[in-house]
Coordinates of C-alpha atoms and ligand atoms in Angstrom, one line a residue:
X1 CA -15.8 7.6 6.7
X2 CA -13.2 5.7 5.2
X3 CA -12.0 4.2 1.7
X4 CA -11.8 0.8 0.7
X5 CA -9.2 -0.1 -1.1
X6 CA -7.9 -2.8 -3.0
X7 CA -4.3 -1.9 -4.4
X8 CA -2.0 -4.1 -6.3
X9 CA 1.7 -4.3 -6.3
X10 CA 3.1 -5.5 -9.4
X11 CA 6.7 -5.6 -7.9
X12 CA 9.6 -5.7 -10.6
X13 CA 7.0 -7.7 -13.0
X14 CA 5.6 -6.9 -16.5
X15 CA 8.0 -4.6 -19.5
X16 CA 6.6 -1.8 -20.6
X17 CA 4.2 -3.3 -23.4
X18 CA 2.3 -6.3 -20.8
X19 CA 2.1 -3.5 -18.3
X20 CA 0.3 -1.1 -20.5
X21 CA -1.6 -3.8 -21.8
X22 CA -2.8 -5.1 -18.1
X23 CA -3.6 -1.1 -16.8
X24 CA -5.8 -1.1 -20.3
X25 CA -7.7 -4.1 -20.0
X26 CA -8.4 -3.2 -16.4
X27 CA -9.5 0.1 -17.2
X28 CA -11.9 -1.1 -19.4
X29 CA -13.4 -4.0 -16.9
X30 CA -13.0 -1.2 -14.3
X31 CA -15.9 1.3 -16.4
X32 CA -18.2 -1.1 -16.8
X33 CA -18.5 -2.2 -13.2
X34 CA -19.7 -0.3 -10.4
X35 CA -17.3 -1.6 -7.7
X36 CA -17.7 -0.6 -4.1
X37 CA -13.7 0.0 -3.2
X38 CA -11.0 2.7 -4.6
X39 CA -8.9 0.5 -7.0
X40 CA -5.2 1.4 -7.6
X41 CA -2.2 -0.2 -9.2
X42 CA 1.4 0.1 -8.1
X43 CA 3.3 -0.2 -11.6
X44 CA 7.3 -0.5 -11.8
X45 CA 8.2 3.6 -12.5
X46 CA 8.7 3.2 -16.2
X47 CA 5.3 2.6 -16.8
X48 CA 4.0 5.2 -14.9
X49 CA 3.8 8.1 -17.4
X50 CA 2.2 5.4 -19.8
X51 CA -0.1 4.6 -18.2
X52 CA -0.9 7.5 -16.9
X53 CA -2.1 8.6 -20.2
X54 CA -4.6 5.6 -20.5
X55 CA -6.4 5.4 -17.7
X56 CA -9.4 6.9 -16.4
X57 CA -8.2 7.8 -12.6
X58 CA -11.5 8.1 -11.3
X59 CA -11.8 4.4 -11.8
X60 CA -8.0 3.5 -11.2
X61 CA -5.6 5.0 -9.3
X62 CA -1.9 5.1 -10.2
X63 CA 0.4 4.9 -7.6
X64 CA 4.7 3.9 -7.5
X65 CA 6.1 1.5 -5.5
X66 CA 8.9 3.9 -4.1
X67 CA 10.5 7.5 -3.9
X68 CA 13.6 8.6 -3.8
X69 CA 14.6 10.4 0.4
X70 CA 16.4 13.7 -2.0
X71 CA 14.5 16.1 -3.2
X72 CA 16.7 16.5 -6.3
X73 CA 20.2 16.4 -7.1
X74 CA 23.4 13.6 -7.6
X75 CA 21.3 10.6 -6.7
X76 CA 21.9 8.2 -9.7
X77 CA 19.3 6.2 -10.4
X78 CA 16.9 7.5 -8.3
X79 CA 13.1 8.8 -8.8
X80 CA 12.1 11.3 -6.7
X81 CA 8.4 12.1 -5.5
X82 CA 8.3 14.9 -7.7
X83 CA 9.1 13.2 -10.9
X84 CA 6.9 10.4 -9.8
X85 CA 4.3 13.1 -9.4
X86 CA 4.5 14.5 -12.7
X87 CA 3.8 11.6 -14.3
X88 CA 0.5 11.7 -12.9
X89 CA 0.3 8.9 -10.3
X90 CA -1.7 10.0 -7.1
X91 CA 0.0 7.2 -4.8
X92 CA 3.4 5.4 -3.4
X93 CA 3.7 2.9 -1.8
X94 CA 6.5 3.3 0.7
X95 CA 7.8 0.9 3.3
X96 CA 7.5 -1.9 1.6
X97 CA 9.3 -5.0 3.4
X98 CA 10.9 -5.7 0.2
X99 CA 12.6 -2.2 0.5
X100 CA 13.5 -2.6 4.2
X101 CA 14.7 -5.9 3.9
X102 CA 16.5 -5.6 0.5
X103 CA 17.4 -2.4 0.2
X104 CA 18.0 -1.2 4.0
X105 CA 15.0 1.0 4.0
X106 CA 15.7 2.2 7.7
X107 CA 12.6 3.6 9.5
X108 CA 14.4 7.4 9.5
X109 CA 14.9 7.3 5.3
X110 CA 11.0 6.4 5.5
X111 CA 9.8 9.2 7.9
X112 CA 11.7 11.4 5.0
X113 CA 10.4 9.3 2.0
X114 CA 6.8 9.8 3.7
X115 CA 7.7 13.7 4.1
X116 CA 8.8 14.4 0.3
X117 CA 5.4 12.2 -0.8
X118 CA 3.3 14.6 1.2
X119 CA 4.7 17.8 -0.3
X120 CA 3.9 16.6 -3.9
X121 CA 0.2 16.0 -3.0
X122 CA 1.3 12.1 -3.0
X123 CA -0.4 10.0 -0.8
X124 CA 1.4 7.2 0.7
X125 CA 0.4 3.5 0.8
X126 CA 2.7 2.9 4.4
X127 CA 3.5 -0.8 4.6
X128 CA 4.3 -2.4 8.4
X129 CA 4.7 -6.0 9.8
X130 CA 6.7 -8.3 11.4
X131 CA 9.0 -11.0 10.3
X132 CA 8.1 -14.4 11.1
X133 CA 10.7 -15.3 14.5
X134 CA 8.6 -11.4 15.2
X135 CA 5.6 -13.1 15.5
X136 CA 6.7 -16.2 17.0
X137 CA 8.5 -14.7 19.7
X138 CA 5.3 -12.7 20.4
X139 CA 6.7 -9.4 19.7
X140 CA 4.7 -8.3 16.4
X141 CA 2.5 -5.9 17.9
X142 CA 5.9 -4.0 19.4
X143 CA 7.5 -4.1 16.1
X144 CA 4.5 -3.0 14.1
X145 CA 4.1 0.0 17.2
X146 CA 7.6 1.1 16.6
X147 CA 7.6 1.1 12.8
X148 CA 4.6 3.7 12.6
X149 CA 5.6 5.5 15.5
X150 CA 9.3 6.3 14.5
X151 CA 8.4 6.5 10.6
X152 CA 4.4 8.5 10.9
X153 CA 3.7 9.8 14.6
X154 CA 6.0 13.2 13.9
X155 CA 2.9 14.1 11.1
X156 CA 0.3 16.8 12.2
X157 CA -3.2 15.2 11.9
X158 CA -3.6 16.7 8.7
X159 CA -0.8 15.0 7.0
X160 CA -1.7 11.7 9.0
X161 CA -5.1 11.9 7.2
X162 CA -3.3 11.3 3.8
X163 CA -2.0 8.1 4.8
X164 CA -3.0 4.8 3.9
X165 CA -1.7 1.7 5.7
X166 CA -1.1 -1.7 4.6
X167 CA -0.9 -4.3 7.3
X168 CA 1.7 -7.0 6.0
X169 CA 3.0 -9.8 8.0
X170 CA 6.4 -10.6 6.4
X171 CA 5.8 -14.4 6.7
X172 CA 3.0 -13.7 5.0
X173 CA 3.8 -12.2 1.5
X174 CA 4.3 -14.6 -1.4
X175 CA 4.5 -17.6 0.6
X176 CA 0.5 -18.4 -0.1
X177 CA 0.5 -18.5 4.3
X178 CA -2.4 -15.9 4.6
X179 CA -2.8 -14.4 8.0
X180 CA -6.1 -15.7 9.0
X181 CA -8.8 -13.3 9.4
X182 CA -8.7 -13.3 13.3
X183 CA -5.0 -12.4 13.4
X184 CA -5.4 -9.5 10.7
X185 CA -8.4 -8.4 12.3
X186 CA -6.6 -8.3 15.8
X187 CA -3.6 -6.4 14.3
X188 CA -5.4 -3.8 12.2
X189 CA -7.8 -3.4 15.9
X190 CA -4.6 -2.1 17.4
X191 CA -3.1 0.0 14.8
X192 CA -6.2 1.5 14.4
X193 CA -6.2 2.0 18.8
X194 CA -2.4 3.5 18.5
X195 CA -4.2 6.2 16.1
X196 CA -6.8 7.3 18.3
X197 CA -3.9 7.2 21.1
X198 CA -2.2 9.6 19.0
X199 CA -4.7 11.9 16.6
X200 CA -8.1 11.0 18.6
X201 CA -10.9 8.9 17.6
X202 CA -11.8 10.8 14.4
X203 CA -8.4 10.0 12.9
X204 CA -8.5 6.5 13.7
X205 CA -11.8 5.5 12.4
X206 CA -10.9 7.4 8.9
X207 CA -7.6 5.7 8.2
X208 CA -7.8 3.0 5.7
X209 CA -5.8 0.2 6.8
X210 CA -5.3 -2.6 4.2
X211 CA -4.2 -6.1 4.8
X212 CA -1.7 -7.6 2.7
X213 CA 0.4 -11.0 2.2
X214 CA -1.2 -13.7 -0.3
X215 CA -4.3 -12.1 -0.7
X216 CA -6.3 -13.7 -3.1
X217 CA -9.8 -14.0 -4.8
X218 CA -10.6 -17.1 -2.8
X219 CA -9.5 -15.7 0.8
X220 CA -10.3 -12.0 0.4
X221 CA -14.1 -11.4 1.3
X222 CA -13.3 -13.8 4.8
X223 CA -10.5 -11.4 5.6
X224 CA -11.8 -8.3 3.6
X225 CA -15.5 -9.1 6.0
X226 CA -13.6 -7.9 9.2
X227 CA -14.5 -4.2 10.7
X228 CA -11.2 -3.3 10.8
X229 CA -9.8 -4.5 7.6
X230 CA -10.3 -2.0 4.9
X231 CA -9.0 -3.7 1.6
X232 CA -5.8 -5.1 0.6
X233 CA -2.8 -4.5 -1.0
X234 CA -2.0 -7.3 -3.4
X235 CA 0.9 -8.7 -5.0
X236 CA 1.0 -11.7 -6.9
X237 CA -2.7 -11.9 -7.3
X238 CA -2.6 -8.3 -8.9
X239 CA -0.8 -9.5 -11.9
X240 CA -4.1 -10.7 -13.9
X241 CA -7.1 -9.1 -14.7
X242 CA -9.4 -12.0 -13.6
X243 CA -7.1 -12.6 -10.2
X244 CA -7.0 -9.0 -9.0
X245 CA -10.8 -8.8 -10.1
X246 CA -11.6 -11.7 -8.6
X247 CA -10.5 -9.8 -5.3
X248 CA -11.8 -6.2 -6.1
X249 CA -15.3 -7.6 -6.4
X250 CA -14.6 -9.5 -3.0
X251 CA -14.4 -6.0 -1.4
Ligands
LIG301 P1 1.6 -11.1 -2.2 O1 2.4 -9.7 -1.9 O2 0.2 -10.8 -2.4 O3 2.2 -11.7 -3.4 O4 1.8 -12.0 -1.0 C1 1.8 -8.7 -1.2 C2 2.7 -7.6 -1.1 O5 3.9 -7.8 -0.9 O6 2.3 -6.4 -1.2

């Protein structure tokens, strides 16, 4: 059966010294509670190793926010899925619609990105959603289609099985406009369809598939209380110890 999951993306927040500090005191609330969901974190790289070091994985899971699409070589500032690896995170998040937006993440350098993750034993956290004029023009379920299609559908089932979904509506993330729990539970129902389509029931019903886009303690267990919606990946919410709490006890 599958994971829940409640995963926070700390975005290009916290130096090195707040960050450490926030995976600690998390760690700590984490081993004294017996929480139902897999908690993970998505530091900025530099913490990684850091943090690595001080955290008990079995209660909190480390993961990036991004790999590099090279294996190796003349890439200047780039991180590859190896390095990020050897730090000892277990998870990237990778499609992020930060990175496609920003920083032209095409859905071809993410099929690749998704590939490299795989062969380091990373398991990616796949983000997907539409854009607002998307949604309004009625189209998000096409977009969302063609986004895991052209970057995930070329996996065999037993690389699909590593993957992790996140379920973002663009208009949605840091705007505090939450999808309501109807809409999520309607999209994440037909991602979770296109699976089966393509790897068979099995496949479909063990994918994790979080929702994501101003997720917060006061919202989550309405959205988090639909069959389909497995957890949530968080951003702003996941930069406090009693906000992403608030939401990991909510699951
Ligand atoms: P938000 O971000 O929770 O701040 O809306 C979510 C995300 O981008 O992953």
């Amino acid at each position: 059966m599958r994971k829940k999951i409640v995963a926070g993306n700390w975005k290009m927040n916290k130096n090195l010294q707040e960050g450490i500090q926030l995976a600690v005191a998390l760690n700590e609330v984490l081993s004294k509670e017996n929480n139902s969901c897999r908690v993970i974190i998505g530091t900025p790289f530099i913490h990684l190793a850091s943090v690595s070091e001080r955290i008990d994985k079995k209660k909190l899971g480390l993961a990036a926010q991004n790999c590099a699409d090279h294996v190796s070589g003349a890439y200047t500032g780039e991180v590859s899925a190896e390095m990020v690896k050897s730090t000892g995170a277990e998870y990237v998040i990778l499609g992020h619609s930060e990175r496609r937006t920003y920083y032209g993440e095409t859905p071809e350098m993410l099929k690749t990105k998704v590939r490299l993750a795989l062969d380091q034993q990373l398991q990616p956290i796949f983000c997907i959603g539409e854009v607002l004029s998307e949604r309004e023009a009625g189209k998000q379920f096409e977009v969302v289609r063609s986004q895991i299609e052209a970057s995930l559908f070329d996996l065999s089932e037993a690389d699909f099985s590593k993957i992790i979904l996140a379920y973002e509506p663009v208009w949605a993330i840091g705007t505090g406009k939450t999808a309501t729990a109807a809409q999520a539970q309607e999209m994440h129902a037909f991602i979770r369809g296109l699976i089966a389509g393509k790897y068979g029931k099995k496949a479909a019903d063990d994918c994790s598939i979080l929702y994501g886009g101003s997720c917060k303690a006061s919202n989550a267990a309405e959205l988090f209380a639909n069959p389909d919606v497995d957890g949530g990946l968080i951003g702003g919410a996941s930069l406090t110890v009693e906000d992403f709490m608030g939401i990991v006890r909510a699951r």
